[in-house]
Short mmCIF file of C-alpha atoms in Angstrom, two decimals:
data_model
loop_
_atom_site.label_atom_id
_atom_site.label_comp_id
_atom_site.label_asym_id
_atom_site.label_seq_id
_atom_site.Cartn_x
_atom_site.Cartn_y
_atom_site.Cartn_z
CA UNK A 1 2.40 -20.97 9.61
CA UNK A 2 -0.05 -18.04 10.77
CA UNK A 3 1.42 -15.14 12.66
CA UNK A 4 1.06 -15.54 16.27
CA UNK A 5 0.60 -12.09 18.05
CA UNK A 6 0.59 -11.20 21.80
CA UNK A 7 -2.57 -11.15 23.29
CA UNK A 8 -2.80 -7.89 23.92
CA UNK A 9 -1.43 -7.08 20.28
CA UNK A 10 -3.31 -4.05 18.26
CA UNK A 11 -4.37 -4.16 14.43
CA UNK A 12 -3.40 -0.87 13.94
CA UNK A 13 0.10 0.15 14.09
CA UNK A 14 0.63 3.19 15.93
CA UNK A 15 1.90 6.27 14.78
CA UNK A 16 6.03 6.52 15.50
CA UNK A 17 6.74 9.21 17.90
CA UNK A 18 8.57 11.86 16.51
CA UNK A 19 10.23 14.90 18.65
CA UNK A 20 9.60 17.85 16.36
CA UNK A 21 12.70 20.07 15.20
CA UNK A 22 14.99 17.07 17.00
CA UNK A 23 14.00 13.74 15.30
CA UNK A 24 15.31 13.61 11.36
CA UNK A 25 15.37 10.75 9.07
CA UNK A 26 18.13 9.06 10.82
CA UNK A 27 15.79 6.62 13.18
CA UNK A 28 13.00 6.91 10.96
CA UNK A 29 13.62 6.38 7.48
CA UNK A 30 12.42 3.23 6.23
CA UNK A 31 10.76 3.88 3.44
CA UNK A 32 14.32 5.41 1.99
CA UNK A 33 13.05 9.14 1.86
CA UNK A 34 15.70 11.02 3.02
CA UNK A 35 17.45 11.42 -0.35
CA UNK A 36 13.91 13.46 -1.11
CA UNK A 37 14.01 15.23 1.84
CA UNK A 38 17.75 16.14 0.43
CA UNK A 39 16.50 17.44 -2.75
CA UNK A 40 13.63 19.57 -0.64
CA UNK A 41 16.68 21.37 1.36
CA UNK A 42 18.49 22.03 -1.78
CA UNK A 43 15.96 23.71 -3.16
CA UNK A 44 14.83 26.06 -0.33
CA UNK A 45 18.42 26.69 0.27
CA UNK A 46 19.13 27.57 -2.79
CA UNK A 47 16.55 30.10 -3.71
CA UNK A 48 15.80 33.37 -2.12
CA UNK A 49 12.26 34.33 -3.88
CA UNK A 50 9.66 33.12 -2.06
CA UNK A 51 8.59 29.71 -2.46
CA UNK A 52 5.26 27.78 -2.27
CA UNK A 53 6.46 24.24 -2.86
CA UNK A 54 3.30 21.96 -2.84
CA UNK A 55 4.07 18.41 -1.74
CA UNK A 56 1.51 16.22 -3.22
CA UNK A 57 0.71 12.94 -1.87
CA UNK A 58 -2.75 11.03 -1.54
CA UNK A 59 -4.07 10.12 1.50
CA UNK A 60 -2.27 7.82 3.93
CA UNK A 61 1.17 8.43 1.81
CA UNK A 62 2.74 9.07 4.70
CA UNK A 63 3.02 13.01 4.14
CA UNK A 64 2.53 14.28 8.01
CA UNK A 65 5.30 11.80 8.88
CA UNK A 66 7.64 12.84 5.88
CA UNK A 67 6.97 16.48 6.93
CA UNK A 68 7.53 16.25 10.86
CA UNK A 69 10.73 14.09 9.94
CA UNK A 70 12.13 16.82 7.58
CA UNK A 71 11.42 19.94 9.79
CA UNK A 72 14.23 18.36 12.02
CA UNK A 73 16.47 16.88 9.23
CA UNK A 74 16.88 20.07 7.65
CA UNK A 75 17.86 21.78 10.93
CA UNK A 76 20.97 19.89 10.80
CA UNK A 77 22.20 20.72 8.11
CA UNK A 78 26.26 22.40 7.83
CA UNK A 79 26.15 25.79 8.89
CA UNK A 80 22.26 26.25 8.87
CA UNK A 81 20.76 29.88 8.99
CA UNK A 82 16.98 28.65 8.51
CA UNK A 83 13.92 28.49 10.83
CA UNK A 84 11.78 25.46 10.67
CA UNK A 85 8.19 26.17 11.70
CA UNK A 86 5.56 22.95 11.53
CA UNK A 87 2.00 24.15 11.45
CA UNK A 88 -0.90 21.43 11.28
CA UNK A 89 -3.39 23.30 9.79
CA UNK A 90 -6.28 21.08 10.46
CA UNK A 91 -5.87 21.55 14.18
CA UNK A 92 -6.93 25.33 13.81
CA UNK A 93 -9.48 25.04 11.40
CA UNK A 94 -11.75 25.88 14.16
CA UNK A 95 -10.57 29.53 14.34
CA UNK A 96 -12.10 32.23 11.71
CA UNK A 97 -8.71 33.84 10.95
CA UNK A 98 -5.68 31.56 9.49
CA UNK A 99 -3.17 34.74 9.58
CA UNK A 100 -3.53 34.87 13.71
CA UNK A 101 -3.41 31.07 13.73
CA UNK A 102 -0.56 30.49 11.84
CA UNK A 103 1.46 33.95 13.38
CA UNK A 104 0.81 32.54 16.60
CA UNK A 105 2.55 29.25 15.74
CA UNK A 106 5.23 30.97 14.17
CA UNK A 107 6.19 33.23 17.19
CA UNK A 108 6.07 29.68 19.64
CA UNK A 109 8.56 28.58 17.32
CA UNK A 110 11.05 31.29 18.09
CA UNK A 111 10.24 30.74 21.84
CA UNK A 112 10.47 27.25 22.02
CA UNK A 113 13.77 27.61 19.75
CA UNK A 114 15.11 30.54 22.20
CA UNK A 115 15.47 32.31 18.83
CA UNK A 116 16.35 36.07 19.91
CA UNK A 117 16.64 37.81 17.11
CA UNK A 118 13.50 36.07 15.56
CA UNK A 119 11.60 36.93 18.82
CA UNK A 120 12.30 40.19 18.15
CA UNK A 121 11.98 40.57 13.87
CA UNK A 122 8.49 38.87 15.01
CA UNK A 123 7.14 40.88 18.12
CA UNK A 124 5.77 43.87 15.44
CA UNK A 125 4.03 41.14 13.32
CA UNK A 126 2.25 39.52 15.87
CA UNK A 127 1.21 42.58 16.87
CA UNK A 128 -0.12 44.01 13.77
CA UNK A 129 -1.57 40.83 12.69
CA UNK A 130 -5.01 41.45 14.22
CA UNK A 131 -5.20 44.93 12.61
CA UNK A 132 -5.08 43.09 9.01
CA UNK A 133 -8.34 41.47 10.21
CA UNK A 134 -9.28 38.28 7.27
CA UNK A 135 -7.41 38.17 4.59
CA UNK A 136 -9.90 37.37 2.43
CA UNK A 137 -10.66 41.50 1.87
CA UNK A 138 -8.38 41.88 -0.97
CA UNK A 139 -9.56 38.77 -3.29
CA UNK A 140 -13.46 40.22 -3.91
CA UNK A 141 -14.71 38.67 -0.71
CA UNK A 142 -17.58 40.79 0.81
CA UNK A 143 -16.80 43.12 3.94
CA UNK A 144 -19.24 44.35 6.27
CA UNK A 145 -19.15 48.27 6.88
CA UNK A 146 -21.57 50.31 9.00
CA UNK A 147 -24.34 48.10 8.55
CA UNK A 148 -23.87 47.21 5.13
CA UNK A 149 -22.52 44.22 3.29
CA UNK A 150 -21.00 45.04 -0.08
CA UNK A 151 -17.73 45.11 -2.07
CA UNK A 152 -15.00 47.42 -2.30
CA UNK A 153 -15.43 48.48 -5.73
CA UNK A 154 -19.68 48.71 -5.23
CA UNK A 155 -19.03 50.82 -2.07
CA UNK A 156 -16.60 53.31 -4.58
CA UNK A 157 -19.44 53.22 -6.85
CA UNK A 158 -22.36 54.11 -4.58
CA UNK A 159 -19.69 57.16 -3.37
CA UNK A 160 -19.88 58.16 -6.78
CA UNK A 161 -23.55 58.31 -7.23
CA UNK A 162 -25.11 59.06 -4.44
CA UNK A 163 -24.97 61.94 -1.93
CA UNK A 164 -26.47 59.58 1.38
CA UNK A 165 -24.40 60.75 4.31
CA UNK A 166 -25.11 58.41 5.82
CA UNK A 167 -23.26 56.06 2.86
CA UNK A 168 -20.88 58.66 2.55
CA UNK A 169 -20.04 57.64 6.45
CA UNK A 170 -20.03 54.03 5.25
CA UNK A 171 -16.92 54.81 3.05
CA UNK A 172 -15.51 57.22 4.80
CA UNK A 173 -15.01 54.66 7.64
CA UNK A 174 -14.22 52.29 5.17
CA UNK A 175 -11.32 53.78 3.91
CA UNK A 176 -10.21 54.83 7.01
CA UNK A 177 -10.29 50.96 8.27
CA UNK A 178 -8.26 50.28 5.15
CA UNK A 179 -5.38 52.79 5.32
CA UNK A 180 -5.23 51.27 8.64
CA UNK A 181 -4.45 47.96 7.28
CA UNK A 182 -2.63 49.15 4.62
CA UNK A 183 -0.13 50.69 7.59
CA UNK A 184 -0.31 47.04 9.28
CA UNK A 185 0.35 45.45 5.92
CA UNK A 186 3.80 47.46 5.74
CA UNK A 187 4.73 46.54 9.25
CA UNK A 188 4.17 42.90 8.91
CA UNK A 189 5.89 42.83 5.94
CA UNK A 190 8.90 44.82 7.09
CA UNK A 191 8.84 42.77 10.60
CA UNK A 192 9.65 39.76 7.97
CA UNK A 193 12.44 41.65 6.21
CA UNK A 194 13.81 42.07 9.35
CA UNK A 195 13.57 38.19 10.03
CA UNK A 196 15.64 37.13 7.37
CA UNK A 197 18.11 39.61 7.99
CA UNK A 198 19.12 40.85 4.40
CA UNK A 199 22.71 41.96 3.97
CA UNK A 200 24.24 44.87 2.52
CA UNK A 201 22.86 43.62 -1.58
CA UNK A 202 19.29 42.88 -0.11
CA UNK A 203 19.76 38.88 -0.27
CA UNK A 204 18.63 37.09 3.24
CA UNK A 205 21.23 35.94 5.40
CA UNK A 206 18.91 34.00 7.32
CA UNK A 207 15.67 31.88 5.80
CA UNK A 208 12.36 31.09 7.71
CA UNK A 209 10.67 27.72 6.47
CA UNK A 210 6.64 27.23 7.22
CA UNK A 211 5.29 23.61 6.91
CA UNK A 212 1.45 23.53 6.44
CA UNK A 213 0.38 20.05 7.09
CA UNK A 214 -2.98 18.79 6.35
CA UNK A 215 -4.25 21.35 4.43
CA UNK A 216 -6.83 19.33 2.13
CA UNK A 217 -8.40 17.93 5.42
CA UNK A 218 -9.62 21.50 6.89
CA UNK A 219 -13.36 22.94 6.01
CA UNK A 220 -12.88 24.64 2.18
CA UNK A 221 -12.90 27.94 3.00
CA UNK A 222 -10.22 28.06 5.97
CA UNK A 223 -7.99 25.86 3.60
CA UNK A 224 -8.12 28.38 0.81
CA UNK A 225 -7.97 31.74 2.97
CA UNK A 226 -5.12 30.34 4.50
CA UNK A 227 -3.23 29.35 0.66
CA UNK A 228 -4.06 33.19 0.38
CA UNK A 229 -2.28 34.04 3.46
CA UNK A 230 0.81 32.50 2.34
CA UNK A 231 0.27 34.62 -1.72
CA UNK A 232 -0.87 37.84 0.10
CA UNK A 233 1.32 38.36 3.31
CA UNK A 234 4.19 36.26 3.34
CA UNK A 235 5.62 36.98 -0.03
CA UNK A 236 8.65 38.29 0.96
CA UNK A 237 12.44 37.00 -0.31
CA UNK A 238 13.73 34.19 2.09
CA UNK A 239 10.51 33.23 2.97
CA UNK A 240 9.03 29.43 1.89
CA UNK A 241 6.22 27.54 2.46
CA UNK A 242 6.00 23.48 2.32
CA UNK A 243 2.51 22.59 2.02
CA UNK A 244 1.92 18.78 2.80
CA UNK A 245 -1.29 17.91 0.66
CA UNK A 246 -3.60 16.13 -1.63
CA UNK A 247 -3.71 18.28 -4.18
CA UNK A 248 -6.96 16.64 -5.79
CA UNK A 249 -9.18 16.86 -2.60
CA UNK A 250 -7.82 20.33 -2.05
CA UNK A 251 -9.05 21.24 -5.91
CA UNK A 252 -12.19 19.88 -4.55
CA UNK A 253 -12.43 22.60 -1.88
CA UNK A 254 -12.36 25.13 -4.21
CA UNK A 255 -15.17 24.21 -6.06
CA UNK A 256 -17.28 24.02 -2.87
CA UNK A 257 -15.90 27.31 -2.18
CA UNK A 258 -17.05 28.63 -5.97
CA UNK A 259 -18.50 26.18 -8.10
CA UNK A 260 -18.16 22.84 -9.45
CA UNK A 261 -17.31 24.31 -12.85
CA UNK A 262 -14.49 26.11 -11.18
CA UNK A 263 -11.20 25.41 -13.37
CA UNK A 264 -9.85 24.27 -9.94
CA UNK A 265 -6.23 23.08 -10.79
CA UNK A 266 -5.23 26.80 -12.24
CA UNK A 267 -6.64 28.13 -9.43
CA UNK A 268 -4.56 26.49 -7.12
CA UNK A 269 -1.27 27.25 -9.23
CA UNK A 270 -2.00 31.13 -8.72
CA UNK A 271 -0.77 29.51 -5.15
CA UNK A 272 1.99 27.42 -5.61
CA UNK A 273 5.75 28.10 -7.65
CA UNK A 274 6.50 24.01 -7.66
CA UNK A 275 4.44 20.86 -7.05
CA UNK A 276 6.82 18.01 -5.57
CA UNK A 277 5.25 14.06 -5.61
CA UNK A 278 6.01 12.86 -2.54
CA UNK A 279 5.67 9.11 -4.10
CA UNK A 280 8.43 10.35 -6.46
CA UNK A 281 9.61 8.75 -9.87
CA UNK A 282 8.14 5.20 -11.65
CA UNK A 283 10.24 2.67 -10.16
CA UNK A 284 12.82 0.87 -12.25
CA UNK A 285 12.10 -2.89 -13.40
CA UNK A 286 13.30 -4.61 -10.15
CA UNK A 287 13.52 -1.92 -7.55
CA UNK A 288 10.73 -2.20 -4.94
CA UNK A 289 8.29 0.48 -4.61
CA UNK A 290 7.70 2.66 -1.32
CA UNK A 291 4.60 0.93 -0.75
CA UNK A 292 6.77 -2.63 -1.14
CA UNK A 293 9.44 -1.61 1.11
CA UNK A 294 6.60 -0.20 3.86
CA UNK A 295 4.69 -3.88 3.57
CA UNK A 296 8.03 -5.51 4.63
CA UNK A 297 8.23 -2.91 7.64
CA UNK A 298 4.86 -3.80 8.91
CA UNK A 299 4.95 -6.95 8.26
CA UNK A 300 7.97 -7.36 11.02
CA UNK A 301 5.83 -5.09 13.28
CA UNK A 302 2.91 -7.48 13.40
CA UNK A 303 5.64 -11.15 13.11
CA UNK A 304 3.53 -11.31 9.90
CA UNK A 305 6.52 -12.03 8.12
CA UNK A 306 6.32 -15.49 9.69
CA UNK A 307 3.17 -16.22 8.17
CA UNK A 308 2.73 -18.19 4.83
CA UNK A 309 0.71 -16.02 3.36
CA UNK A 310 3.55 -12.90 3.23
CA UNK A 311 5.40 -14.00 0.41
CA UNK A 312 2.35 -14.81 -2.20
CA UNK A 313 0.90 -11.35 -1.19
CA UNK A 314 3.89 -9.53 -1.29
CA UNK A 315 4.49 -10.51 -4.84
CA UNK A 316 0.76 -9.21 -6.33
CA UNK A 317 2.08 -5.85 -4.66
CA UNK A 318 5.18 -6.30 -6.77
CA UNK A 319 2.87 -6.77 -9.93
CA UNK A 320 0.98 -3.69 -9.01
CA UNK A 321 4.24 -1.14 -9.82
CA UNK A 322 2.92 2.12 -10.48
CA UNK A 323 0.35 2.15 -12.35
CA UNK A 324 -2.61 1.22 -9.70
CA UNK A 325 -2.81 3.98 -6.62
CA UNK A 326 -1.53 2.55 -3.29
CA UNK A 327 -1.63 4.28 -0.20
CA UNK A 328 0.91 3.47 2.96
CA UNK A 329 -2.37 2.90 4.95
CA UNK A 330 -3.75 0.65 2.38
CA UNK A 331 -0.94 -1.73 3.56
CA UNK A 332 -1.45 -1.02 6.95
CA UNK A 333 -5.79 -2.20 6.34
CA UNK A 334 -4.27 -5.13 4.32
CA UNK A 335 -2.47 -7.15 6.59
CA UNK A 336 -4.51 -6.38 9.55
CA UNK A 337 -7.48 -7.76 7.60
CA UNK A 338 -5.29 -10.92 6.69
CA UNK A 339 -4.42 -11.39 9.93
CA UNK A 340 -8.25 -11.83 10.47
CA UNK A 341 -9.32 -13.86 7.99
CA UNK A 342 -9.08 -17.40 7.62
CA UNK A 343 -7.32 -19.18 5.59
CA UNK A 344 -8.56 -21.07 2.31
CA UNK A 345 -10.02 -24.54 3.00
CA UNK A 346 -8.63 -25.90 -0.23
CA UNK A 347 -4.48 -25.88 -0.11
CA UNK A 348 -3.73 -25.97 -3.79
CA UNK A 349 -1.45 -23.27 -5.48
CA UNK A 350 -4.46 -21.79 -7.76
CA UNK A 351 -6.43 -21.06 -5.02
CA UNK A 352 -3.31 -19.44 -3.01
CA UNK A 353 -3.71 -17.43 -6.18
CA UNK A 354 -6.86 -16.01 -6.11
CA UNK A 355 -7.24 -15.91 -2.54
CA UNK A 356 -4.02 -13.78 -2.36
CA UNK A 357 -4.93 -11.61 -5.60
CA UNK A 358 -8.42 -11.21 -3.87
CA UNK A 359 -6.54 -10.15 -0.53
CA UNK A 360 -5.30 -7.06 -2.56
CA UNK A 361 -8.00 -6.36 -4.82
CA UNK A 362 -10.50 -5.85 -1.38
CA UNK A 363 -8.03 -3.14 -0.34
CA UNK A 364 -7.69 -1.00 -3.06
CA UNK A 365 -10.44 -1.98 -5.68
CA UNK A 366 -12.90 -3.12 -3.14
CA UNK A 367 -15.84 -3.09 -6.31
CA UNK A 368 -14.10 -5.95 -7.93
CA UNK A 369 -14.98 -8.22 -4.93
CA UNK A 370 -19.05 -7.84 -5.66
CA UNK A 371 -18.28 -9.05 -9.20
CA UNK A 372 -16.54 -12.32 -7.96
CA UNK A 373 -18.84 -12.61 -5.14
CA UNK A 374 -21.46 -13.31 -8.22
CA UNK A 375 -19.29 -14.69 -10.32
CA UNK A 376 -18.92 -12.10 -13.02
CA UNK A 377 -15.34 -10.88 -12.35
CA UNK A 378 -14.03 -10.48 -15.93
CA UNK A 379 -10.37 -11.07 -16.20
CA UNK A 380 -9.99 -7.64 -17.95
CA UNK A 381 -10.24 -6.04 -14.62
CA UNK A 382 -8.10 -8.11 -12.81
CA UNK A 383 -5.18 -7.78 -15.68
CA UNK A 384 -5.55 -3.61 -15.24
CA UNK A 385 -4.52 -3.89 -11.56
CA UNK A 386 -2.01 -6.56 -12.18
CA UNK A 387 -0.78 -6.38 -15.34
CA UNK A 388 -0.86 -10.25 -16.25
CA UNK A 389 -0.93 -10.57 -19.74
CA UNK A 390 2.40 -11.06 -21.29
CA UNK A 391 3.75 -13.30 -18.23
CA UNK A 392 3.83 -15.98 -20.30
CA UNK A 393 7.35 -15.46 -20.68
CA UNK A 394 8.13 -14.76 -16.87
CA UNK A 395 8.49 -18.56 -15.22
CA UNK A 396 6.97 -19.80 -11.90
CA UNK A 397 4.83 -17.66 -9.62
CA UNK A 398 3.85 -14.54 -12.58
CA UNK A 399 3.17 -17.10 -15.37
CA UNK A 400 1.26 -18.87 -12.88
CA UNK A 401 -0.86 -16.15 -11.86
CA UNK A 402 -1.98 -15.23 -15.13
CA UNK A 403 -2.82 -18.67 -15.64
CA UNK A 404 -5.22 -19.08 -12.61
CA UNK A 405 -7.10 -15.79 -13.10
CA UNK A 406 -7.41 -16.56 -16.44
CA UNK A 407 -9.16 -19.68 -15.99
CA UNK A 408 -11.38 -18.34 -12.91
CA UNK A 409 -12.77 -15.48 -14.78
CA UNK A 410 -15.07 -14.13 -17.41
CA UNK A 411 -14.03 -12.57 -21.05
CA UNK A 412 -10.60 -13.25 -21.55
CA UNK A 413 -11.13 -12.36 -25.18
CA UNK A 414 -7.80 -11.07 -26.78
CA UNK A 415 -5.42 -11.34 -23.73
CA UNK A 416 -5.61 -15.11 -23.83
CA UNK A 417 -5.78 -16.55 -27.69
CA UNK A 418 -5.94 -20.00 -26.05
CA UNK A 419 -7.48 -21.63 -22.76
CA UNK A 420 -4.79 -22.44 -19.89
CA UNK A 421 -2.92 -26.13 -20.88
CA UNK A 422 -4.63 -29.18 -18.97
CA UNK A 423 -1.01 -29.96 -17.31
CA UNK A 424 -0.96 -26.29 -15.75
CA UNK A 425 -4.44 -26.89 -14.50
CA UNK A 426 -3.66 -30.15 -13.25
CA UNK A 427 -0.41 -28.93 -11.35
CA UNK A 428 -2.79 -26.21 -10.03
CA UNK A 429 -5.45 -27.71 -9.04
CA UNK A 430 -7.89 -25.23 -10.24
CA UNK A 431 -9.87 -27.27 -13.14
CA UNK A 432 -12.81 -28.33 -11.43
CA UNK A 433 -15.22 -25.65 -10.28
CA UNK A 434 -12.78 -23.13 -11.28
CA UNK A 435 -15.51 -20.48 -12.64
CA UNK A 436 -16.85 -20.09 -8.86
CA UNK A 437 -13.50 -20.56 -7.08
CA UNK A 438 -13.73 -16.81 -6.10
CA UNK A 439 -16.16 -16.66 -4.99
CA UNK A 440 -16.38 -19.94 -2.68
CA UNK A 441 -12.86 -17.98 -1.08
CA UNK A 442 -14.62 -14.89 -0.10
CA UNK A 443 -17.16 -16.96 1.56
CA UNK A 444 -14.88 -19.18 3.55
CA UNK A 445 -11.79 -15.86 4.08
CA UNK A 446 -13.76 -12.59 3.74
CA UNK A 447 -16.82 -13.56 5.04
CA UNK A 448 -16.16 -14.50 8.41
CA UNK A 449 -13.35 -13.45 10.58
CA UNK A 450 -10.64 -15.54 13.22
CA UNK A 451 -9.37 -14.12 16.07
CA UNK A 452 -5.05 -13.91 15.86
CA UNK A 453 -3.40 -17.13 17.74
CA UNK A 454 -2.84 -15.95 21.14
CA UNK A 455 -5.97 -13.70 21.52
#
């Protein structure tokens, strides 16, 4: 049966609504990641140096929602002392200075929060904040004085060297600007001390937590002045920063920052004290994966449960495990694309196969589906995202699999010693035509498109 949707129905699922510092995991948790967000609490609990914890999670892994879930969970927690603070970076990439944005954010926190004490702690470093100016002047970056653009350690030179008053001025007022900020430095980080409240040994009595969100989306160089920010200003004990990211599009800011010969992964640990996968451990042989559990989820969203096709797909996502990168909105573009596309003219069990194995492939290895298109999909590639060979042994739908991509594609060289048994074809019905079979299904599914039933 194909899913019937209202008529009015959507092919996007939209985002849950989440009340920041309120909502937890409780109503929102179906992908099972609150015993993570556990191990997160622990951890910042625990420790009182300051923390960068990267979490790391491609795109569309569901990181924001994680994030804005856990800012809340952690806030209920027994006899909780810490400040949660969510700050979506990408929203203020449009400013030039990522200290103002993100001291800003932290101070409507403690008004929103009718947080007293932190109102207070955090009135001196919102007001020296501005005085610190970009915090790019201590790592090398060049600062303009009197006219000139140079470096700190050129401008000591030329003082050295030269007797130009009028350079002599230029350093002079240099200086001056940074003893200033050297003053402002000390307040903002004492206005932090204050904020955590240390007792009597020095150790906090009360934490402050800063979730960056959406780091690797802003423009390179706000992303990275804002990482040193968090290295430069806020390294004080009882102090942590999350950072919700993609760790290898952020490594690609920094080479568009320096070079593309940057070493860009040590850079980015001068940043970070622990790097957390958000997609978390290899599952176990028979435990479903996040991305598993989240097709069931939308499937029930869209009735697409209902349909046929959910089961066959559902198990090549099983086959995928780990070792093939899928993203929570990979699931999301792959049943709203079934939904879409017709069904295969031919009902026979091989072609459920490889119209369901195609189904996937188009998501997240979209330059396999040229290669059948033409037939010249070699069963090599189809075997690396599903892992078929050696199903032999596994009875019904994964033997079965193995045997109809193995007969519809090219080179099966040493993964197959033999061709697929006439009987198997038979019960199939794959033998005849079966080298252009995927090809003939992306023309009559892919190729066109259906309106849902009830549109």
């Amino acid at each position: 049966m194909i899913c019937e949707l209202e008529k009015d129905t959507r092919l996007t699922i939209p985002e849950p609504e989440i009340t920041l510092y309120q909502d937890g995991f409780d109503k929102h948790d179906k992908l099972s990641r609150k015993p993570t967000g556990d191990k997160l609490s622990e951890l910042v609990e625990r420790i009182d140096d300051p923390l960068v914890i990267a979490l790391d999670g491609a795109w569309g892994s569901g990181k924001s929602f994680f994030l804005k879930c856990w800012v809340g969970e952690h806030l209920k927690r027994e006899k909780n002392t810490t400040q949660t603070v969510y700050f979506d970076a990408f929203k203020h990439d449009f400013l030039d200075d990522p200290l103002i944005a993100l001291t800003g954010a932290i101070a409507e926190r403690f008004e929103e929060a009718d947080d007293k004490p932190a109102q207070k702690a955090w009135k001196k470093a919102k007001q020296v904040a501005p005085a610190l100016g970009r915090a790019l002047v201590r790592t090398g970056v060049s600062v303009a004085t009197a006219g000139l653009v140079t470096k700190a350690d050129a401008l000591t030179d030329a003082a050295i060297n030269t007797v130009s008053s009028e350079l002599d001025g230029a350093v002079a007022e240099f200086w001056q600007r940074e003893n200033g900020k050297r003053a402002a430095m000390a307040a903002f980080r004492q206005a932090l001390i204050d904020l955590t409240e240390p007792n009597n040994d020095g150790y906090p009595t009360r934490k402050l937590i800063v979730v960056i969100d959406e780091l690797d989306r802003c423009r390179p160089d706000f992303s990275l002045c804002l990482l040193e920010v968090t290295k430069h200003f806020f390294s004080v004990d009882g102090v942590h920063f999350v950072l919700g990211v993609n760790l290898s599009e952020l490594q690609n800011s920094v080479r568009a920052r320096y070079s593309e010969n940057s070493d860009a992964e040590k850079y980015l640990q001068k940043f970070t004290s622990v790097t957390l996968p958000l997609s978390g451990a290899k599952v176990r042989q028979g435990e479903i994966g996040v991305y598993s559990k989240y097709y069931e989820h939308i499937s029930e969203q869209y009735n697409f449960d209902n349909d046929w096709r959910y089961d066959w797909i559902r198990n090549y996502l099983l086959m995928i495990d780990h070792h093939t990168s899928v993203s929570l909105r990979d699931i999301e573009k792959l049943i709203s694309q079934v939904i879409v596309s017709p069904e295969p003219e031919t009902a026979s069990e091989g072609t459920f196969h490889i119209y369901s194995g195609l189904s996937v492939l188009r998501i997240i290895k979209p330059n396999l589906i040229k290669d059948a298109r033409f037939n010249r999909l070699e069963y090599k590639n189809v075997d690396e995202v599903f892992r078929l060979s050696g199903r032999d042994a596994e009875p019904g739908f994964f033997r079965d699999a193995k045997i109809s991509w193995s007969a519809c594609t090219l080179g099966q060289g040493d993964n197959l010693r033999s061709s697929p048994s006439s009987d198997h074809l038979d019960r199939l019905e794959i033998r005849k035509n079966r080298a252009t079979l995927p090809a003939r299904v992306i023309a009559e599914c892919f190729d066109t498109f259906i309106l849902p039933n009830g549109s």
